XYZ file of C-alpha atoms in Angstrom:
226
model
C 2.195 -35.515 5.802
C 5.780 -35.857 7.059
C 4.725 -35.096 10.636
C 1.944 -37.677 10.441
C 4.422 -40.272 9.168
C 6.878 -39.412 11.950
C 4.150 -39.798 14.577
C 3.171 -43.197 13.160
C 6.794 -44.317 13.091
C 7.408 -43.123 16.660
C 4.296 -44.900 17.907
C 5.452 -48.131 16.271
C 8.893 -47.927 17.877
C 7.459 -47.197 21.326
C 5.061 -50.120 21.021
C 7.945 -52.342 19.901
C 9.761 -51.388 23.101
C 6.942 -53.039 25.030
C 7.274 -56.318 23.131
C 9.959 -58.803 22.193
C 13.407 -57.471 21.338
C 13.283 -58.969 17.846
C 10.286 -56.818 16.888
C 12.055 -53.697 18.099
C 15.339 -54.563 16.391
C 13.650 -54.992 13.013
C 11.908 -51.610 13.032
C 14.867 -49.860 14.671
C 17.143 -51.106 11.903
C 14.666 -49.979 9.252
C 14.418 -46.441 10.639
C 18.193 -46.128 10.839
C 18.556 -47.348 7.260
C 16.484 -44.500 5.805
C 18.246 -41.678 3.994
C 18.582 -38.662 6.256
C 18.355 -34.941 5.601
C 17.304 -32.751 8.523
C 15.050 -29.748 8.136
C 17.894 -27.318 8.808
C 19.995 -29.133 6.212
C 17.160 -28.759 3.722
C 16.951 -25.047 4.469
C 20.695 -24.632 3.882
C 20.432 -26.455 0.561
C 18.251 -23.680 -0.857
C 14.895 -25.400 -0.457
C 13.175 -22.103 0.409
C 15.180 -19.833 -1.849
C 15.984 -16.641 0.034
C 13.231 -17.144 2.616
C 13.831 -18.235 6.181
C 12.264 -21.518 7.333
C 9.271 -21.289 9.655
C 11.112 -22.377 12.785
C 8.250 -21.229 15.010
C 6.002 -23.831 13.373
C 8.715 -26.470 13.788
C 8.911 -25.648 17.487
C 5.152 -25.802 17.894
C 4.988 -29.142 16.092
C 7.764 -30.450 18.345
C 5.885 -29.393 21.474
C 2.695 -31.127 20.317
C 4.689 -34.220 19.328
C 6.358 -34.489 22.752
C 3.101 -33.769 24.525
C 1.366 -36.636 22.743
C 4.001 -39.217 23.636
C 5.452 -37.944 26.909
C 3.316 -35.323 28.626
C -0.397 -35.577 27.824
C -2.354 -32.662 29.264
C -5.475 -34.525 30.385
C -5.703 -37.223 33.045
C -7.538 -39.690 30.752
C -4.759 -39.350 28.166
C -2.085 -39.778 30.832
C -3.765 -42.935 32.090
C -4.161 -44.289 28.566
C -0.473 -43.703 27.811
C 0.542 -45.339 31.103
C -1.486 -48.441 30.240
C 0.210 -48.705 26.845
C 3.791 -47.918 27.870
C 4.224 -50.103 30.929
C 7.940 -50.689 30.449
C 10.371 -47.789 30.786
C 11.753 -46.526 27.470
C 15.518 -46.784 27.126
C 17.469 -43.518 27.130
C 18.962 -44.356 23.736
C 15.476 -44.495 22.239
C 14.254 -41.376 24.034
C 17.245 -39.370 22.844
C 16.796 -40.585 19.283
C 13.125 -39.633 19.212
C 12.517 -36.718 21.513
C 15.239 -34.101 21.553
C 14.609 -31.182 19.211
C 17.456 -31.859 16.786
C 16.369 -35.489 16.550
C 12.819 -34.337 15.832
C 14.007 -32.165 12.932
C 16.077 -35.040 11.583
C 13.080 -37.334 11.879
C 10.833 -34.847 10.113
C 13.369 -34.481 7.322
C 13.814 -38.248 7.140
C 10.095 -38.774 6.659
C 9.883 -36.007 4.040
C 12.768 -37.515 2.136
C 11.578 -41.124 2.152
C 7.811 -40.790 1.853
C 6.243 -42.408 -1.161
C 3.898 -40.082 -3.050
C 0.799 -41.479 -1.313
C 2.263 -41.090 2.158
C 3.753 -44.458 3.105
C 7.343 -45.337 4.005
C 8.564 -48.618 2.502
C 11.883 -50.452 2.743
C 12.134 -51.171 -0.983
C 11.041 -47.724 -2.109
C 13.277 -45.861 0.343
C 16.414 -47.595 -0.965
C 15.856 -46.898 -4.656
C 18.033 -44.334 -6.375
C 16.839 -41.631 -8.734
C 16.938 -41.315 -12.493
C 15.073 -38.779 -14.607
C 14.140 -41.681 -16.885
C 13.189 -44.338 -14.306
C 12.898 -47.987 -15.233
C 10.125 -48.712 -12.719
C 7.103 -46.946 -11.291
C 5.610 -47.497 -7.849
C 1.877 -48.169 -7.657
C -0.816 -49.258 -5.209
C -2.692 -51.905 -7.171
C -4.558 -53.697 -4.396
C -7.024 -51.272 -2.835
C -7.803 -53.786 -0.079
C -4.347 -53.321 1.401
C -4.528 -49.536 0.976
C -1.103 -48.061 1.777
C 0.315 -51.169 3.411
C 1.770 -52.531 0.170
C 3.372 -51.120 -2.964
C 3.899 -52.677 -6.374
C 6.978 -51.960 -8.472
C 6.016 -51.981 -12.162
C 8.699 -52.220 -14.853
C 8.585 -49.395 -17.401
C 11.209 -50.989 -19.662
C 12.905 -54.351 -20.087
C 15.146 -54.867 -17.052
C 18.088 -57.226 -17.175
C 19.118 -59.453 -14.231
C 21.384 -57.451 -11.933
C 20.335 -54.097 -13.410
C 19.669 -51.396 -10.816
C 16.091 -50.277 -10.278
C 15.472 -46.537 -10.515
C 12.515 -44.390 -9.581
C 12.208 -40.655 -10.139
C 12.267 -38.208 -7.246
C 10.907 -35.367 -9.387
C 8.367 -34.830 -12.139
C 10.143 -36.250 -15.216
C 8.205 -33.874 -17.485
C 10.060 -30.868 -16.062
C 12.949 -29.290 -17.918
C 16.569 -30.191 -17.200
C 17.073 -27.008 -15.191
C 13.890 -27.504 -13.156
C 14.614 -31.155 -12.385
C 18.132 -30.383 -11.241
C 16.945 -27.473 -9.135
C 14.404 -29.630 -7.306
C 17.034 -32.283 -6.609
C 19.516 -29.676 -5.388
C 16.910 -28.333 -2.979
C 16.640 -31.803 -1.485
C 20.403 -31.992 -1.063
C 21.050 -34.601 -3.759
C 23.556 -32.551 -5.723
C 23.566 -32.085 -9.485
C 21.838 -34.962 -11.233
C 24.167 -36.873 -13.555
C 21.752 -39.508 -14.808
C 22.049 -40.464 -18.480
C 19.112 -38.268 -19.482
C 20.465 -35.169 -17.745
C 23.943 -35.663 -19.197
C 22.503 -36.117 -22.692
C 20.271 -33.039 -22.428
C 23.148 -31.001 -21.036
C 25.353 -32.008 -23.946
C 22.617 -31.138 -26.437
C 22.190 -27.714 -24.846
C 25.895 -26.882 -24.941
C 26.669 -28.377 -28.337
C 27.461 -25.601 -30.889
C 27.064 -25.951 -34.650
C 30.242 -26.853 -36.523
C 32.067 -23.900 -38.086
C 31.376 -23.367 -41.766
C 34.061 -23.886 -44.373
C 35.120 -20.401 -45.671
C 35.083 -21.768 -49.229
C 31.453 -22.768 -48.770
C 30.647 -19.219 -47.633
C 32.276 -17.805 -50.778
C 30.265 -20.189 -52.955
C 27.061 -19.207 -51.159
C 27.745 -15.509 -51.780
C 28.444 -16.139 -55.462
C 25.213 -18.075 -55.898
C 23.184 -15.386 -54.140
C 24.817 -12.685 -56.257
C 24.067 -14.624 -59.441
C 20.428 -14.950 -58.432
C 20.182 -11.279 -57.561
C 19.663 -11.972 -53.868
C 22.594 -9.815 -52.733
């Protein structure tokens, strides 16, 4: 899904390069505004546990990606690409899209910012996480398919209050939620729910009064319990 999103995003940027500068600037700014976490960064964060990432598959995906946009293998595909990309692509854009490190960053960027149904949206990509979110993201209008999202309030939201979505399944335990977020490189979650659950887990019962223990023993002895 992330590779498909990256291909769609790359195609849009390349098409923008063939049009007015304003169209390119808008999409270029959007792509640069997305949160970034490269695939190698994800691997270092513990995403795969003790396993090594499948770098051979990454390389193969990169080769297919570059082939589609730069070096088609068939003459019909080469001619089709030449008809679409009539203007030369600036080096800045080529470097951002088509070197291997940039590809891994792009793949990680798409993975990180994809909405659950596969789209990438400005509003959604800039929302922070909470394990008790105050909004949910839905697709209410089936006619627009994935082109539009709806943010639905889950609680009363005051003017100026930050909107939160959840990056993980909120039904998971504290440990599981935090582990998933750590694997994505977000650090230890300190949302109000996590802090509260952590405090509950570490809270120890208050020490008993020794006098109360003596009274309890006397009562048990009197009742023949001891």
